[in-house]
XYZ file of C-alpha atoms in Angstrom:
597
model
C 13.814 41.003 -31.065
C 10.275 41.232 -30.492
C 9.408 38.381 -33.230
C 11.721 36.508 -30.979
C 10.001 36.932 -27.911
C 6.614 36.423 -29.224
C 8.124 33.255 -30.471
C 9.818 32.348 -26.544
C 5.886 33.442 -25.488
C 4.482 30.952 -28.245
C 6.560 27.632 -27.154
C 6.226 28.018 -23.470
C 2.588 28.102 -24.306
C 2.967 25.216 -26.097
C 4.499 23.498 -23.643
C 1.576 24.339 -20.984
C -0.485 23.115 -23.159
C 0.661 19.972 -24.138
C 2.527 18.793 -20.086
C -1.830 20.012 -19.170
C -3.468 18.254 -21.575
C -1.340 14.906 -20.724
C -2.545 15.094 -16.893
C -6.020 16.030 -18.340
C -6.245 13.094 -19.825
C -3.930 10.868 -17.573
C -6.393 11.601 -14.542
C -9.735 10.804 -16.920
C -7.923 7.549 -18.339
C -7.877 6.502 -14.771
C -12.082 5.858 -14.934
C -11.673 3.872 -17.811
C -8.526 1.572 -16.464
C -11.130 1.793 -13.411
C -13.703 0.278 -15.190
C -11.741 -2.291 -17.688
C -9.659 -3.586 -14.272
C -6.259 -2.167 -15.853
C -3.397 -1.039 -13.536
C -3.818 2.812 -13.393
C -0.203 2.897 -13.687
C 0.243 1.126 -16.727
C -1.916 3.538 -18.691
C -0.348 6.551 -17.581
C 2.921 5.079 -18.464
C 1.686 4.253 -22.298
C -0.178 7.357 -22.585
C 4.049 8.706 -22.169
C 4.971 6.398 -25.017
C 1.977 6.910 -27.288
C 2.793 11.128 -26.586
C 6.136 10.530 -27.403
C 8.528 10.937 -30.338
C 8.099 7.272 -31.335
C 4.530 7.159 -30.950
C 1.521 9.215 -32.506
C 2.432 12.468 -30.640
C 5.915 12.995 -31.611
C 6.712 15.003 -28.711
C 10.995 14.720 -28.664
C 11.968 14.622 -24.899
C 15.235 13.328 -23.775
C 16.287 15.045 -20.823
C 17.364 12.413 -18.222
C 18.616 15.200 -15.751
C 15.347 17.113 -15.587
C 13.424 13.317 -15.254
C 15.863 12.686 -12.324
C 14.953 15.626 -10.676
C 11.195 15.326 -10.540
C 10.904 11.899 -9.935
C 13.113 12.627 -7.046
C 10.974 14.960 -5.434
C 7.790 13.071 -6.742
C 9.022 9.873 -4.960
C 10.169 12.009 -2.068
C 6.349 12.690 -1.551
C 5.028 9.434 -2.363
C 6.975 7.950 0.489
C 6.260 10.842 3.162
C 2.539 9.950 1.870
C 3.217 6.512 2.685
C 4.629 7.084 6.108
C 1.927 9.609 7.024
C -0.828 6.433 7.157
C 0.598 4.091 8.281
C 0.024 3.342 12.027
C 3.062 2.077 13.859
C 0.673 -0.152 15.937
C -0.094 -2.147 12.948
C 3.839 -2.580 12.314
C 4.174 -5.268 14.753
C 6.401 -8.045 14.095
C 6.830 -7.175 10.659
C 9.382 -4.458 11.034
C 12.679 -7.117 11.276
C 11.205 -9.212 7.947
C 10.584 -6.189 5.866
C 13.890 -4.624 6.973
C 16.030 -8.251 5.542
C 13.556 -7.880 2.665
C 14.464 -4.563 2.189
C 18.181 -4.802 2.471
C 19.761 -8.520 2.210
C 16.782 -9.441 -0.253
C 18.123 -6.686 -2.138
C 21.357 -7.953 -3.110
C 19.919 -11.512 -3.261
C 17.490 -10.636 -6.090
C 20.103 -8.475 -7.684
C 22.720 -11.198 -7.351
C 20.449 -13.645 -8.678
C 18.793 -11.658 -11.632
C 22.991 -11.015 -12.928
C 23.002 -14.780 -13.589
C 20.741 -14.722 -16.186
C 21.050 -10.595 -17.576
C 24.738 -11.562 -18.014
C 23.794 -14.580 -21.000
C 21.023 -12.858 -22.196
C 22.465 -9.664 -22.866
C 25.874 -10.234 -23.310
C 27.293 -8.283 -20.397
C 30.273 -8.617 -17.790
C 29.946 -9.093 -14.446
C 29.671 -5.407 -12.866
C 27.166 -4.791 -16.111
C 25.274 -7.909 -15.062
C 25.094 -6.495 -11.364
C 23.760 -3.286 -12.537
C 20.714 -4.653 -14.399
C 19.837 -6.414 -11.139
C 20.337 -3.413 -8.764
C 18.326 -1.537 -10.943
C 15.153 -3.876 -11.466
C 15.081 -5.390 -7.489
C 13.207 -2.913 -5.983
C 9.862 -2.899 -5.346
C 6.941 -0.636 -5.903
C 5.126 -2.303 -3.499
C 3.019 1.020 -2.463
C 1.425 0.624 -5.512
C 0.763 -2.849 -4.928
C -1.772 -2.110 -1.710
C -3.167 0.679 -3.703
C -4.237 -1.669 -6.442
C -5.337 -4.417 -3.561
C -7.425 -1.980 -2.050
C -8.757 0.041 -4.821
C -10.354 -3.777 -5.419
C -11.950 -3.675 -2.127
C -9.489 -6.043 -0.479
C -8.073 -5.927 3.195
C -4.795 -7.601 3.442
C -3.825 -8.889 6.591
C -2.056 -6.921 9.131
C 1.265 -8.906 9.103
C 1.736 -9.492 5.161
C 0.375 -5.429 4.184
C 2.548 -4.197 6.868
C 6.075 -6.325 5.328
C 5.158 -5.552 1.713
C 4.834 -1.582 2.832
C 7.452 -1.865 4.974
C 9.871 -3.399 2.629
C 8.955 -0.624 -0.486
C 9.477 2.283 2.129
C 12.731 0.874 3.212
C 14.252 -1.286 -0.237
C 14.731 2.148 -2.154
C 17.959 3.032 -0.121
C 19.816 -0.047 -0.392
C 18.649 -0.170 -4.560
C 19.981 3.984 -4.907
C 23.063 2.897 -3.364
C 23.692 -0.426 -5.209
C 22.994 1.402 -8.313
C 25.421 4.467 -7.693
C 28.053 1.913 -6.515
C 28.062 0.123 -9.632
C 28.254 2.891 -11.711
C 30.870 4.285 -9.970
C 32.901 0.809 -10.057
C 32.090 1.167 -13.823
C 33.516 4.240 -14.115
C 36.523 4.591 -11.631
C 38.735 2.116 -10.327
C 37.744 1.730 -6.712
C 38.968 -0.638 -4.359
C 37.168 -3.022 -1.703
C 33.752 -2.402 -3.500
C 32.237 -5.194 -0.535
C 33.518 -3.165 2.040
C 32.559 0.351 0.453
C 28.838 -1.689 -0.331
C 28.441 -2.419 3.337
C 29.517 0.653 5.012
C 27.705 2.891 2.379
C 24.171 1.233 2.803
C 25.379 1.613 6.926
C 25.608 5.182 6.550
C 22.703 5.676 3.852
C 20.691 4.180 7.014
C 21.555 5.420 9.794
C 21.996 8.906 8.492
C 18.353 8.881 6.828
C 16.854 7.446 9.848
C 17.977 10.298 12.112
C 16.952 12.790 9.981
C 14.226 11.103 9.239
C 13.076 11.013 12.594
C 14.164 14.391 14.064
C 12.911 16.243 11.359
C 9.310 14.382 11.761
C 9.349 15.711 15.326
C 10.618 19.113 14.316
C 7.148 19.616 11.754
C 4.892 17.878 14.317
C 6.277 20.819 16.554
C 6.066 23.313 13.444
C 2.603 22.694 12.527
C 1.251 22.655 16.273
C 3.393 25.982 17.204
C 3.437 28.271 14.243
C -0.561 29.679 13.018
C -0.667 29.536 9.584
C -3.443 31.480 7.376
C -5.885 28.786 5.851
C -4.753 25.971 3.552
C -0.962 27.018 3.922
C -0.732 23.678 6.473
C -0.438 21.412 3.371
C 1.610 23.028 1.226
C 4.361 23.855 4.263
C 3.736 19.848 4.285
C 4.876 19.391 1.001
C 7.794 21.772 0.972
C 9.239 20.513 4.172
C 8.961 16.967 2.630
C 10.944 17.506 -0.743
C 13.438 19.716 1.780
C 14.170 16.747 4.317
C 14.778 14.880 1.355
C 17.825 17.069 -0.211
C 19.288 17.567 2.473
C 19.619 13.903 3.866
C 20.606 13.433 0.107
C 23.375 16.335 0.566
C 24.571 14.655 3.775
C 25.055 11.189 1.953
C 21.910 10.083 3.735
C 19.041 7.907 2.335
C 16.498 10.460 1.360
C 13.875 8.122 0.647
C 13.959 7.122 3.949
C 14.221 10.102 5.840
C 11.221 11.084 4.550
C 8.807 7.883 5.265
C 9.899 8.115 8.459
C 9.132 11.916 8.759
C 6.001 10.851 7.893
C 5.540 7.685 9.678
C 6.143 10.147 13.135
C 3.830 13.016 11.695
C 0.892 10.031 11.078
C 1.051 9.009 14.556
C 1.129 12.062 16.317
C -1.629 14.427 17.538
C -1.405 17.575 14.924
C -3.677 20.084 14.004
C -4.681 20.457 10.134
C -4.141 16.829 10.157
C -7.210 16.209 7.578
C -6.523 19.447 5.177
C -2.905 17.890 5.029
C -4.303 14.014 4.313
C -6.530 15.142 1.871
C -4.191 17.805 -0.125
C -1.659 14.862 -0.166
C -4.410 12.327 -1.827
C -4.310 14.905 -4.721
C -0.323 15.353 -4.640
C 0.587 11.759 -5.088
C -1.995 11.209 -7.817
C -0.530 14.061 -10.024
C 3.192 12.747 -8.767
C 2.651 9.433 -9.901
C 0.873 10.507 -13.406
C 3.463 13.067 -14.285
C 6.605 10.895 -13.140
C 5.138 7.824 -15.030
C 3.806 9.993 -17.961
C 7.824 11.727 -18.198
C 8.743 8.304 -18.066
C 7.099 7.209 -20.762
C 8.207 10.143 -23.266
C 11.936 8.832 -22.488
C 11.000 5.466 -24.401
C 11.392 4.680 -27.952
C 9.379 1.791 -29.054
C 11.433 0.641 -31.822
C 14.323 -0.090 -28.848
C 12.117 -1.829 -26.792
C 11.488 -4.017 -29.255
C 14.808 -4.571 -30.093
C 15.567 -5.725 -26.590
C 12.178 -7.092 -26.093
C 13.221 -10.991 -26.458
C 16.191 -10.455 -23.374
C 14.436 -8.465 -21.402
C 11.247 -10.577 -21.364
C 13.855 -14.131 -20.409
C 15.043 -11.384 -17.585
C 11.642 -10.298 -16.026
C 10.665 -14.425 -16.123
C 13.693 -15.134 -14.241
C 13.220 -11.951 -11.566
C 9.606 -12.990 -11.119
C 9.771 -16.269 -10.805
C 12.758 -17.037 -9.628
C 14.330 -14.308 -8.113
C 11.644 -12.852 -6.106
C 10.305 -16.057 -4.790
C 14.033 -17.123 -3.670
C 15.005 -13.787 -2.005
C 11.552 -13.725 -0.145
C 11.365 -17.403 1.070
C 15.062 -17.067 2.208
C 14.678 -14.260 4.555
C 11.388 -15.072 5.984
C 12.421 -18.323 6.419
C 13.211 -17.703 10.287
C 10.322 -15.675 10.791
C 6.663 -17.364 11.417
C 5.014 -16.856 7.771
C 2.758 -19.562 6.317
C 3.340 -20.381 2.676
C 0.424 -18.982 1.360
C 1.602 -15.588 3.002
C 5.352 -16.359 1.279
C 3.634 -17.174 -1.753
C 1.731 -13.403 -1.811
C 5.086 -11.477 -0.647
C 6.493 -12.753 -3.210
C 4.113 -12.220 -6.155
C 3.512 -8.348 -4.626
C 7.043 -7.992 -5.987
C 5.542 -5.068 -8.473
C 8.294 -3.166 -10.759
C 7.240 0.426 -11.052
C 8.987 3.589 -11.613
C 12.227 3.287 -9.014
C 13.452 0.991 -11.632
C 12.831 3.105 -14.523
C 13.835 6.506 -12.106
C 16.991 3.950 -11.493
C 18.030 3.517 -14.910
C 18.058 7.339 -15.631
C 21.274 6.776 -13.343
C 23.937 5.051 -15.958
C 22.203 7.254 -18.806
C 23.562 10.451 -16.645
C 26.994 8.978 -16.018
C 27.440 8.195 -20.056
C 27.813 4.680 -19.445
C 28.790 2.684 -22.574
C 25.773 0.270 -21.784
C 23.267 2.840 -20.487
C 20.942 3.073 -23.265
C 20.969 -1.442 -22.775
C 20.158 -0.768 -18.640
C 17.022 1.378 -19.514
C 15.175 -0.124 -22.042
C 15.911 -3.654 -19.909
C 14.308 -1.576 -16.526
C 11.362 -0.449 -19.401
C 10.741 -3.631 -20.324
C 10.546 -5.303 -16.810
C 8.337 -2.940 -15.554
C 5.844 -3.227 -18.240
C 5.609 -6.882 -18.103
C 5.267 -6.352 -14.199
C 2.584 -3.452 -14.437
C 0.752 -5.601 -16.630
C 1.147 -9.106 -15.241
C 0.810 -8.149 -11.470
C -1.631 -5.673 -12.052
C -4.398 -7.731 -13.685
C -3.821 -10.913 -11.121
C -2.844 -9.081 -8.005
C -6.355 -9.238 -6.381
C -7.279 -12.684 -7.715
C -3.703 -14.424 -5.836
C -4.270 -12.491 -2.934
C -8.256 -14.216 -2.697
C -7.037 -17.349 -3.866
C -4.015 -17.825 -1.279
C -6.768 -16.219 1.561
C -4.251 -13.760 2.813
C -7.482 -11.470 3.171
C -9.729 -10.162 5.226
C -13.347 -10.841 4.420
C -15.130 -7.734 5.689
C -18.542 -7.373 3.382
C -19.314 -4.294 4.240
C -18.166 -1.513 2.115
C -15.746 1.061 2.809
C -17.207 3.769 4.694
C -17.215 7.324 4.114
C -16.425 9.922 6.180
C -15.318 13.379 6.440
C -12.867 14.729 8.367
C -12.965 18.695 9.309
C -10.202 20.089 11.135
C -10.726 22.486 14.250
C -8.844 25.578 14.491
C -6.347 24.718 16.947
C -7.272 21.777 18.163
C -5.753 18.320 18.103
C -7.136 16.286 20.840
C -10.737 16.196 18.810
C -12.016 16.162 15.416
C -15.340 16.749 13.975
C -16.342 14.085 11.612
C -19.525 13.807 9.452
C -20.825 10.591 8.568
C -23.463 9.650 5.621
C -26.638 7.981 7.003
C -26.989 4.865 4.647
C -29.833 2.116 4.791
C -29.251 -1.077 7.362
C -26.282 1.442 9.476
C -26.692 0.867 12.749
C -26.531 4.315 13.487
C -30.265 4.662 12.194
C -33.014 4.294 15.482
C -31.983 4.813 18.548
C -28.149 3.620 18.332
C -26.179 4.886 21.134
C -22.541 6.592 20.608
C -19.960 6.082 22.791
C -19.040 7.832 25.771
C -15.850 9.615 24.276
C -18.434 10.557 21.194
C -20.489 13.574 20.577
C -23.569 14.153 18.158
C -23.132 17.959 17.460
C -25.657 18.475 14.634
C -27.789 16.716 12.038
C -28.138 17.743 8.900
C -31.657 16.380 7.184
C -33.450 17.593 4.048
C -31.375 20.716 4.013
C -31.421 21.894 7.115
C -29.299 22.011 9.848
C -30.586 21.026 13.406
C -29.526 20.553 16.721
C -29.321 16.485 17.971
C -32.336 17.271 20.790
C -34.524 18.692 17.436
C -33.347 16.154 15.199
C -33.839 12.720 17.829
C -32.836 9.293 15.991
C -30.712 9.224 13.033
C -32.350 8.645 9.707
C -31.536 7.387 6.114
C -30.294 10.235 4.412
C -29.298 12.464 7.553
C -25.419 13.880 7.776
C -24.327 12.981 11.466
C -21.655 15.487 12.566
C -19.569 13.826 15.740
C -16.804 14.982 17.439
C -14.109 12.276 18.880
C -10.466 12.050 19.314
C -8.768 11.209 15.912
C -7.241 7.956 17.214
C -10.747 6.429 18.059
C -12.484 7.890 14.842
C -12.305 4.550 13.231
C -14.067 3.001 16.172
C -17.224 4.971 14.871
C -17.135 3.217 11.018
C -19.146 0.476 12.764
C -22.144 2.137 13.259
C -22.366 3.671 10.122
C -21.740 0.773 7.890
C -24.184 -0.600 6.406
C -24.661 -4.267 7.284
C -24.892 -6.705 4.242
C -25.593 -9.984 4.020
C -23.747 -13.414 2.856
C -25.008 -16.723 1.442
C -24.121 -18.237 4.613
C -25.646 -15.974 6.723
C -29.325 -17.795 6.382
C -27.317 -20.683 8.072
C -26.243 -21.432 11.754
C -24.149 -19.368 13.595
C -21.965 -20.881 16.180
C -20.901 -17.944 18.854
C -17.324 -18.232 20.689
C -15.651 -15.877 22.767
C -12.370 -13.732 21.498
C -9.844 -15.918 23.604
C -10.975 -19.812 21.606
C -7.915 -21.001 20.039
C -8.203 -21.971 16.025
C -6.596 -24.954 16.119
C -9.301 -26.075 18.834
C -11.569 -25.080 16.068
C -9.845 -26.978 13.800
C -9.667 -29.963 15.450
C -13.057 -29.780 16.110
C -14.868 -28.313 13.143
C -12.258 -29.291 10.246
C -11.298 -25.793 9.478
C -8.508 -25.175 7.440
C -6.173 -23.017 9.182
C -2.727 -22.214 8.583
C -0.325 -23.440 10.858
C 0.999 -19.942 11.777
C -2.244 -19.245 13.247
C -3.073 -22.398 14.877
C -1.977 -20.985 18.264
C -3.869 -17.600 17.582
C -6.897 -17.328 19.207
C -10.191 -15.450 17.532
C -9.132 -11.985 19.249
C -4.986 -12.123 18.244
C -6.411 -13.448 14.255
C -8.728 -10.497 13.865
C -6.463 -8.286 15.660
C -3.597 -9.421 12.964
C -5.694 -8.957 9.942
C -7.237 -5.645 10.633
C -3.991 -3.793 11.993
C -5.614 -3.961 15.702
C -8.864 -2.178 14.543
C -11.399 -4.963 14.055
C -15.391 -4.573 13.932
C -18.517 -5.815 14.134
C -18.862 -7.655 10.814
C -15.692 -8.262 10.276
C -14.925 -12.044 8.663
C -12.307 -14.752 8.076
C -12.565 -17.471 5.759
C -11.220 -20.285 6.570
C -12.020 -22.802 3.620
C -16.215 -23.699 4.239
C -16.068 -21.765 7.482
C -16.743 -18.246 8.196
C -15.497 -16.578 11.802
C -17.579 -13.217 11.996
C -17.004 -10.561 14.566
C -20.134 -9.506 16.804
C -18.940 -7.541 19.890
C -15.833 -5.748 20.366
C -14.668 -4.501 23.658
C -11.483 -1.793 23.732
C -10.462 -2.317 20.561
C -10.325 -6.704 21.349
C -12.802 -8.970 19.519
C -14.960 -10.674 22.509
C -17.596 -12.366 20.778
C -17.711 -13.989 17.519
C -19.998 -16.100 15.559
C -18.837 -19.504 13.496
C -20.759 -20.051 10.523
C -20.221 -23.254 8.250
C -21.646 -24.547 4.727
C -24.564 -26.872 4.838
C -22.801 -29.485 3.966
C -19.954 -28.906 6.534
C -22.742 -27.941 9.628
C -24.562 -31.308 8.445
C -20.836 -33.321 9.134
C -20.256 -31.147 12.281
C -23.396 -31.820 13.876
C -22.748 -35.706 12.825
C -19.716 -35.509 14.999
C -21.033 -33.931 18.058
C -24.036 -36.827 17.565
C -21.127 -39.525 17.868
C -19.518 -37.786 20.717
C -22.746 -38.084 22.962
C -23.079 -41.813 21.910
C -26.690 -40.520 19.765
C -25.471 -41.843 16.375
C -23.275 -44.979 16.200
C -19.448 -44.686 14.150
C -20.904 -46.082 10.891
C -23.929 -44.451 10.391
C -23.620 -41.541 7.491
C -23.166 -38.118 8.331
C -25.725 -37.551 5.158
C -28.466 -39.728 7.215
């Protein structure tokens, strides 16, 4: 008995010991995919298959049930993460587009993917249907991670659909799935009309939840004192517990909670920056142990086997099937097709479509072990293909903001009690600003200065200087507002040239016209303000740019949030043509003279 204990004792040991060592070195492998410009995700998906029993570490792990179950609650909190930052100002007039994306695009790129799955793997129709349901959503999340871990801003519009659409896709892929399996399984009649009513309900029901029980913890939090730290993890739980229960009630869970979190984002609530930060360190270890469990599933001798179908299949989805469903319903919406273009090659595969694929292995399906290695497959090629050319597209199709500066850091300390203020401590870099005698705003508040160690009051300490720690208390919602002046201001090759300044309200296609810009004709009737305002979801700043082919548009005064001034700055070779022009328009150089002269 007790040689059988000690033996219990030694293999749940060995167990710690090997599920801590893989998210010891998951989380390290990160600064090397870091520095190499791999997708993070990628390498702690083939640090699963190297660990498992077809790779070097021969760990044997097939339990589909217990996978289902923590990358339920690990997407659960992804999402609510999701929700919690995004800013529902921001989510202008891409909430309609995302929402087709998200449902009708769907069944398009499932549809359309069951074409070619059906051929290439030699399956009926209903089979067919399955591979697509399972490989057309999105892991888009982890597409504006990637963007932005590169130091790109997306514009407001395009970020906002592709968020928006891998928030709100998940339902209407769980659904399609479940209903195929069950069509597979059972003999059920009127599958349109059970489709259509089912993603109905998985909607509605999630977004009620969703949005009462947001309100309910933004009450909770404010209401109910809490010892130190507890805010977070309360957080957490009430996340994962919003999602079972819309499950329970044949709601979509997935949505409940990234709505729960879009209200708890956007509302004043104490503990707001304990609970951002814990959740930075949640969804990291979510996403390395769901991938990393995902990853153990796989054999690579099967993926090989399937490796020549699967690869015709992810061609097909990615460039076909994505690019149709996307220009099809944006088509009535006003989208340039550079912006079309970048929707559709954000189409990343992550782990929904392996998490989805658990599905027919759990049901026993005669196919299942066909559906998974497929979904493996697909998302490798994606992880690996998107990953490494995301933020090159995204520059070369200029759906970017060009903002030199870098991003700035702060840090957020929450006040006992208190949610109309924060106190916020800023760095003080070289060429901020906020060094001299740089005044803060009126709803701003110097409170101390920390400098070489010690900690003074703002009479002792007078002007900011380099290497000072400027503690200021503001409302949260204006916080940003204060990154200005303690960024540090860089400069640009064309910076040494001309600079051209314009008020917020010029149009750009009067630039255009004028100056030969080349401006997409969605923003054509956009003036500087509404552009910058669009990019920078309604939070634009000094130093803020635009390319627009050989022209720069660079923000130099904002007034309530609404770019008022800006400065126009074109190549030499462009200024030398422009100032050619405005000679011929005053009658001081004749048509056929050269520009060059």
């Amino acid at each position: 008995m007790a040689r059988h204990v000690m033996g219990s004792v030694f293999v749940s040991n060995l167990v710690l010991l090997v599920v801590a060592a893989l998210v010891v070195v998951g989380t390290l492998s990160s600064l090397l995919a870091a520095r190499f410009g791999a997708p993070i995700l990628l390498v702690f998906l083939v640090i699963g298959v190297v660990a498992g029993e077809g790779g070097p570490g021969g760990i044997h792990f097939d339990d589909y049930w217990a996978t289902y179950m923590v990358g339920s609650a690990a997407l659960a909190v992804i999402l609510f993460d999701g929700g919690l930052r995004m800013r529902i100002a921001s989510m202008r007039g891409a909430i309609i587009p995302a929402v087709g994306l998200s449902t009708i695009g769907v069944v398009m790129t499932g549809a359309l993917v069951a074409l070619v799955a059906g051929p290439l793997l030699g399956l009926g129709a209903l089979e067919s249907l399955l591979v697509g349901a399972i490989v057309a959503s999105t892991d888009a999340a982890a597409v504006l991670f990637l963007v932005r871990a590169q130091g790109l801003h997306l514009g407001r519009r395009v970020g906002s659909v592709i968020e928006i659409e891998s928030a709100t896709n998940d339902p209407a892929a769980v659904f399609l799935t479940v209903l195929l399996v069950e069509l597979l399984t059972s003999n059920m009649g009127n599958p349109g009309i059970a489709m259509v009513l089912g993603v109905l309900r998985e909607m509605v029901v999630g977004a009620m939840l969703g949005v009462a029980g947001g309100y309910a913890l933004v009450a909770l939090l404010n209401r109910v004192d809490l010892p130190g730290g507890l805010h977070p993890v309360m957080v957490v739980g009430v996340a994962v517990l919003l999602f079972a229960v819309t499950s329970l009630l044949h709601g979509s869970g997935f949505l409940a909670v990234y709505l729960a979190g879009l209200v708890l984002g956007n509302r004043p609530v104490r503990a707001i920056a304990s609970i951002t930060s814990f959740l930075d360190t949640v969804t990291w270890l979510c996403q390395i142990v769901m991938f990393v469990m995902l990853g153990l599933l796989v054999s690579p001798e099967k993926i090989l086997f399937y490796a020549l179908p699967a690869l015709g299949v992810a061609a097909f989805l990615i460039l076909v099937g994505r690019p149709a469903a996307v220009f099809l319903c944006l088509a009535p919406f006003r989208f340039s097709l550079k912006e079309k273009l970048f929707i559709s090659w954000a189409g990343l595969r992550g782990a929904v479509s392996i998490f989805l694929a658990t599905i027919p292995m759990l049901a026993h399906l005669p196919q299942a072990e066909v559906y998974f290695n497929v979904a493996f497959a697909v998302v490798l090629v994606s992880l690996i293909l998107h990953g490494w050319t995301m933020a090159k597209v995204a520059r070369r199709l200029d759906v970017t903001l060009s903002d030199p500066a870098p991003a700035i850091r702060r840090f957020e300390i929450d006040l006992p009690g208190q949610t109309e203020v924060e106190l916020v401590a800023y760095p003080v870099v070289a060429g901020t600003p906020a060094t001299g005698q740089a005044a803060l705003p009126s709803w701003a508040r110097l409170m101390m200065v920390v400098r070489n160690g010690q900690t003074l009051t703002p009479e002792a300490a007078g002007a900011l200087k380099v290497g000072d720690y400027g503690y200021v208390l503001a409302p949260p919602k204006r916080v940003h507002q204060l990154d200005r002046l303690f960024r540090p201001q860089e400069a640009t090759p064309m910076d040494d040239g001309a600079a051209f300044p314009f008020v917020g309200e010029v149009r750009l296609g009067d630039l255009m016209s004028f100056y030969g810009l080349t401006v997409p004709d969605s923003e054509l009737a956009l003036t500087i303000a509404e552009a910058f305002a669009d990019r920078s979801d309604d939070h634009p700043a000094p130093g803020m740019r635009i390319t627009y082919g050989h022209a720069v548009i660079e923000v130099r005064e904002v007034v309530d949030g609404r770019v008022t001034w800006a400065v126009l700055r074109l190549e030499a070779g462009r200024l030398k043509r422009s100032i050619a022009k405005v000679r011929r328009l005053f009658g001081l150089q004749p048509e056929g003279e050269d520009d060059e002269a």
